CSV table of C-alpha atoms and ligand atoms in Angstrom, one decimal:
chain,number,residue,atom,x,y,z
A,1,MET,CA,20.7,24.6,-18.7
A,2,GLY,CA,18.1,26.9,-20.2
A,3,SER,CA,16.1,29.5,-18.3
A,4,VAL,CA,13.7,28.4,-15.6
A,5,ALA,CA,10.7,29.1,-17.9
A,6,ASP,CA,12.3,27.0,-20.8
A,7,ASN,CA,13.1,24.1,-18.5
A,8,LEU,CA,9.6,24.1,-17.0
A,9,ASN,CA,8.1,24.0,-20.5
A,10,ASN,CA,10.3,21.1,-21.4
A,11,VAL,CA,9.0,19.1,-18.5
A,12,ILE,CA,5.4,20.1,-18.9
A,13,GLN,CA,5.3,19.3,-22.6
A,14,LEU,CA,5.9,15.7,-22.1
A,15,LEU,CA,3.4,15.2,-19.3
A,16,PRO,CA,-0.1,13.8,-19.6
A,17,GLN,CA,-2.7,16.4,-18.5
A,18,GLU,CA,-3.8,14.6,-15.4
A,19,VAL,CA,-0.2,14.7,-13.9
A,20,THR,CA,0.5,17.5,-11.5
A,21,LEU,CA,4.0,18.9,-11.5
A,22,VAL,CA,5.3,20.1,-8.2
A,23,ALA,CA,8.3,22.3,-8.9
A,24,VAL,CA,10.8,21.5,-6.1
A,25,SER,CA,12.4,24.9,-5.2
A,26,LYS,CA,14.4,23.9,-2.1
A,27,THR,CA,17.6,25.9,-1.7
A,28,LYS,CA,16.5,28.1,-4.7
A,29,SER,CA,15.8,31.9,-4.5
A,30,GLU,CA,12.5,33.6,-4.5
A,31,GLU,CA,13.5,35.2,-7.8
A,32,MET,CA,13.7,31.8,-9.4
A,33,ILE,CA,10.4,30.7,-8.0
A,34,MET,CA,8.9,33.9,-9.4
A,35,ASP,CA,10.4,33.0,-12.8
A,36,ALA,CA,8.3,29.8,-12.7
A,37,TYR,CA,5.3,31.5,-11.2
A,38,ASN,CA,5.2,34.1,-14.0
A,39,VAL,CA,4.8,31.4,-16.6
A,40,GLY,CA,1.9,29.8,-14.7
A,41,GLN,CA,3.5,27.4,-12.2
A,42,ARG,CA,1.6,27.3,-8.9
A,43,ASP,CA,2.6,24.1,-7.1
A,44,PHE,CA,6.0,24.4,-5.3
A,45,GLY,CA,7.8,21.9,-3.0
A,46,GLU,CA,10.1,22.6,-0.1
A,47,ASN,CA,11.8,20.3,2.4
A,48,LYS,CA,12.8,22.7,5.2
A,49,VAL,CA,10.2,24.2,7.5
A,50,GLN,CA,12.0,27.5,8.0
A,51,ASP,CA,12.7,28.1,4.3
A,52,LEU,CA,9.1,27.2,3.5
A,53,VAL,CA,7.6,29.6,6.0
A,54,GLN,CA,9.9,32.4,4.8
A,55,LYS,CA,9.0,31.8,1.1
A,56,TYR,CA,5.3,31.6,2.0
A,57,GLU,CA,5.4,35.0,3.7
A,58,HIS,CA,7.2,36.7,0.9
A,59,LEU,CA,5.6,35.2,-2.2
A,60,PRO,CA,2.1,35.3,-3.8
A,61,LYS,CA,-0.7,33.8,-1.7
A,62,ASP,CA,-2.1,31.7,-4.5
A,63,ILE,CA,1.0,29.4,-4.5
A,64,LYS,CA,0.2,25.9,-3.4
A,65,TRP,CA,3.0,24.9,-1.1
A,66,HIS,CA,4.0,21.2,-0.8
A,67,PHE,CA,6.1,19.9,2.1
A,68,ILE,CA,8.2,17.1,0.7
A,69,GLY,CA,10.8,16.5,3.4
A,70,HIS,CA,10.8,14.6,6.7
A,71,LEU,CA,8.6,16.5,9.0
A,72,GLN,CA,9.3,16.6,12.8
A,73,THR,CA,6.2,16.6,15.0
A,74,ASN,CA,7.3,19.8,16.8
A,75,LYS,CA,7.4,21.7,13.6
A,76,VAL,CA,4.0,20.9,12.2
A,77,LYS,CA,2.6,24.0,13.8
A,78,TYR,CA,4.6,26.4,11.7
A,79,ILE,CA,3.2,25.2,8.4
A,80,ALA,CA,-0.3,24.0,9.5
A,81,PRO,CA,-2.0,27.3,8.7
A,82,PHE,CA,-1.2,27.3,5.0
A,83,ILE,CA,0.3,24.0,3.7
A,84,HIS,CA,-1.5,22.6,0.6
A,85,LEU,CA,-0.1,19.0,0.8
A,86,LEU,CA,2.2,17.1,3.2
A,87,HIS,CA,4.0,14.4,1.1
A,88,GLY,CA,6.1,12.5,3.6
A,89,VAL,CA,3.8,11.4,6.5
A,90,ASP,CA,5.5,8.3,7.7
A,91,THR,CA,4.2,7.6,11.2
A,92,GLU,CA,0.9,7.5,13.1
A,93,LYS,CA,2.3,9.9,15.7
A,94,LEU,CA,3.0,12.5,13.0
A,95,LEU,CA,-0.5,12.1,11.6
A,96,VAL,CA,-2.0,12.6,15.1
A,97,GLN,CA,0.0,15.8,15.5
A,98,ILE,CA,-1.1,17.1,12.1
A,99,ASP,CA,-4.7,16.5,13.2
A,100,LYS,CA,-4.2,18.5,16.4
A,101,GLU,CA,-2.8,21.4,14.4
A,102,GLY,CA,-5.6,21.1,11.9
A,103,ILE,CA,-8.1,21.5,14.7
A,104,LYS,CA,-6.3,24.5,16.1
A,105,ASN,CA,-6.3,26.1,12.6
A,106,SER,CA,-9.9,25.1,11.8
A,107,ARG,CA,-8.8,23.4,8.6
A,108,SER,CA,-8.3,19.9,7.3
A,109,ILE,CA,-4.7,19.2,6.2
A,110,ASN,CA,-4.1,17.1,3.1
A,111,CYS,CA,-1.5,14.3,3.6
A,112,LEU,CA,0.2,11.6,1.6
A,113,LEU,CA,1.3,8.5,3.5
A,114,GLN,CA,4.9,7.7,2.5
A,115,VAL,CA,5.5,4.2,1.5
A,116,HIS,CA,8.9,2.6,1.9
A,117,ILE,CA,10.1,0.9,-1.3
A,118,ALA,CA,13.8,1.7,-1.6
A,119,GLN,CA,16.3,-0.9,-0.5
A,120,GLU,CA,18.3,1.5,1.5
A,121,GLU,CA,17.9,1.2,5.3
A,122,THR,CA,17.6,4.9,5.9
A,123,LYS,CA,14.5,5.6,3.8
A,124,PHE,CA,11.4,6.7,5.8
A,125,GLY,CA,8.0,5.4,5.4
A,126,PHE,CA,5.4,2.6,6.0
A,127,SER,CA,6.1,-0.9,4.6
A,128,ASP,CA,3.2,-2.4,2.7
A,129,GLU,CA,2.3,-4.5,5.7
A,130,GLU,CA,2.5,-1.5,8.1
A,131,LEU,CA,0.3,0.6,5.9
A,132,ILE,CA,-2.4,-2.1,5.6
A,133,ALA,CA,-2.3,-2.7,9.3
A,134,PHE,CA,-2.7,1.0,10.1
A,135,LEU,CA,-5.6,1.4,7.7
A,136,GLU,CA,-7.3,-1.7,9.1
A,137,SER,CA,-7.0,-0.3,12.6
A,138,ASP,CA,-9.6,2.4,11.8
A,139,ARG,CA,-7.8,4.8,14.1
A,140,TRP,CA,-7.2,7.2,11.3
A,141,LYS,CA,-10.9,7.6,10.9
A,142,GLN,CA,-11.0,9.5,14.2
A,143,LEU,CA,-8.6,12.1,12.9
A,144,THR,CA,-11.2,14.6,11.8
A,145,HIS,CA,-8.7,17.3,10.5
A,146,VAL,CA,-6.5,15.3,8.3
A,147,ASN,CA,-7.4,14.2,4.8
A,148,ILE,CA,-5.4,11.1,3.6
A,149,VAL,CA,-5.4,11.9,-0.1
A,150,GLY,CA,-2.9,9.4,-1.4
A,151,LEU,CA,0.5,7.9,-1.2
A,152,MET,CA,4.1,9.1,-1.8
A,153,ALA,CA,7.2,7.1,-2.6
A,154,MET,CA,10.8,7.4,-3.7
A,155,ALA,CA,12.6,4.7,-5.7
A,156,SER,CA,15.9,3.2,-4.8
A,157,HIS,CA,19.0,5.2,-5.6
A,158,THR,CA,20.2,3.1,-8.5
A,159,SER,CA,20.7,3.3,-12.2
A,160,ASP,CA,18.8,0.0,-12.7
A,161,LEU,CA,15.8,1.3,-14.6
A,162,VAL,CA,14.1,-2.1,-14.5
A,163,GLN,CA,14.3,-2.1,-10.7
A,164,ILE,CA,13.0,1.4,-10.5
A,165,ALA,CA,10.1,0.6,-12.8
A,166,ASP,CA,9.3,-2.5,-10.7
A,167,GLU,CA,9.3,-0.4,-7.5
A,168,PHE,CA,7.0,2.2,-9.0
A,169,ARG,CA,4.6,-0.4,-10.2
A,170,SER,CA,4.5,-2.1,-6.8
A,171,VAL,CA,3.5,1.2,-5.1
A,172,SER,CA,1.0,1.8,-7.9
A,173,ASP,CA,-0.6,-1.6,-7.2
A,174,LEU,CA,-0.7,-0.8,-3.5
A,175,PHE,CA,-2.3,2.6,-4.2
A,176,PHE,CA,-5.2,1.0,-6.2
A,177,LYS,CA,-5.6,-1.7,-3.6
A,178,VAL,CA,-5.8,0.8,-0.8
A,179,LYS,CA,-8.2,3.1,-2.7
A,180,GLN,CA,-10.5,0.2,-3.4
A,181,CYS,CA,-10.4,-1.3,0.1
A,182,TYR,CA,-10.5,1.8,2.3
A,183,PHE,CA,-11.6,4.8,0.3
A,184,GLN,CA,-14.5,3.6,-1.8
A,185,GLU,CA,-17.2,5.9,-0.3
A,186,ASN,CA,-14.7,8.7,0.5
A,187,LYS,CA,-13.4,9.8,-2.9
A,188,ILE,CA,-10.5,11.9,-1.6
A,189,PHE,CA,-7.8,9.3,-2.1
A,190,THR,CA,-6.6,10.3,-5.6
A,191,VAL,CA,-2.9,11.3,-5.4
A,192,LEU,CA,0.1,9.1,-6.2
A,193,SER,CA,3.3,11.2,-5.8
A,194,MET,CA,6.3,9.4,-7.4
A,195,GLY,CA,9.0,10.6,-9.7
A,196,MET,CA,11.9,13.2,-9.5
A,197,SER,CA,14.1,14.7,-12.2
A,198,GLY,CA,15.9,11.4,-13.0
A,199,ASP,CA,12.9,9.1,-13.1
A,200,TYR,CA,9.6,11.0,-13.5
A,201,MET,CA,8.7,9.7,-17.0
A,202,LEU,CA,9.2,6.1,-15.7
A,203,ALA,CA,7.1,7.0,-12.7
A,204,VAL,CA,4.3,8.4,-14.8
A,205,ALA,CA,4.4,5.4,-17.1
A,206,ASN,CA,3.9,3.3,-14.0
A,207,GLY,CA,0.9,5.1,-12.5
A,208,SER,CA,2.2,8.3,-10.9
A,209,ASN,CA,0.0,11.4,-11.2
A,210,MET,CA,2.1,13.8,-9.2
A,211,ILE,CA,5.8,14.3,-9.8
A,212,ARG,CA,8.3,16.3,-7.8
A,213,VAL,CA,10.9,17.9,-10.0
A,214,GLY,CA,13.7,20.1,-8.9
A,215,SER,CA,17.0,20.1,-10.7
A,216,SER,CA,15.6,19.7,-14.2
A,217,ILE,CA,13.8,23.0,-13.7
A,218,PHE,CA,16.0,25.0,-11.4
A,219,GLY,CA,19.4,23.5,-12.1
A,220,ASP,CA,21.7,21.6,-9.7
A,221,ARG,CA,21.5,22.5,-6.0
A,222,ILE,CA,24.5,23.9,-4.3
A,223,TYR,CA,24.5,23.3,-0.5
B,301,LIG,C1,14.8,17.1,-3.6
B,301,LIG,C2,13.6,16.2,-3.8
B,301,LIG,C3,13.0,16.1,-5.0
B,301,LIG,C4,13.5,16.7,-6.3
B,301,LIG,O1,14.7,16.1,-6.7
B,301,LIG,P1,15.3,16.4,-8.1
B,301,LIG,O2,16.2,15.2,-8.4
B,301,LIG,O3,16.1,17.7,-8.0
B,301,LIG,O4,14.2,16.6,-9.1
B,301,LIG,C5,11.8,15.3,-5.1
B,301,LIG,N1,11.4,14.6,-4.0
B,301,LIG,C6,11.9,14.8,-2.8
B,301,LIG,C7,11.3,14.1,-1.6
B,301,LIG,C8,13.1,15.6,-2.6
B,301,LIG,O5,13.6,15.7,-1.4
């Protein structure tokens, strides 16, 4: 493993310009985040509310913080004042809570709806059918302080690259369908967050424009 700056460069070099790199800094120190910050990285991802709040308080205020974990409704309030993008919004109940906290903080909070693609039973997210049913309901249009700016997905945990590519492509198809059907006037629906250290090039080749990369930049995580 090289330095954080070298690793970051290696990832960025291969990316098309329109792809946003979220550097996933969960479990990593503020010093390591600053190593990336000092070579220009501004988007960082965390999956624990408490760690995120602490890092937000200590680190430069022009960092764009992404929450990439499973968010509990009772914890939305802690990150609502500053969060740049919430990646894993997987229920209507959570979206309603985010809207409430947006109102309290006088800001609209950017959200990605998580789509369930992986075969594993434990994965969170809307199925294709649930997502379409929810968007058809129009209830989301009453949520004045959430911006649904796109979709997020994770591929199955498998070494079968054909399967992973198929999964990414099916989410990408869904993304364009949703964009066309529900966000034609409202042009905010632009983000497709797919791809991690092991599969981000495959994700980008299949339509992703935001990747979440941790271990390839910061090294393996020790819990
Ligand atoms: C940890 C995590 C990542 C980054 O994983 P790496 O394999 O270390 O790149 C991306 N997305 C989510 C949702 C994560 O929890």
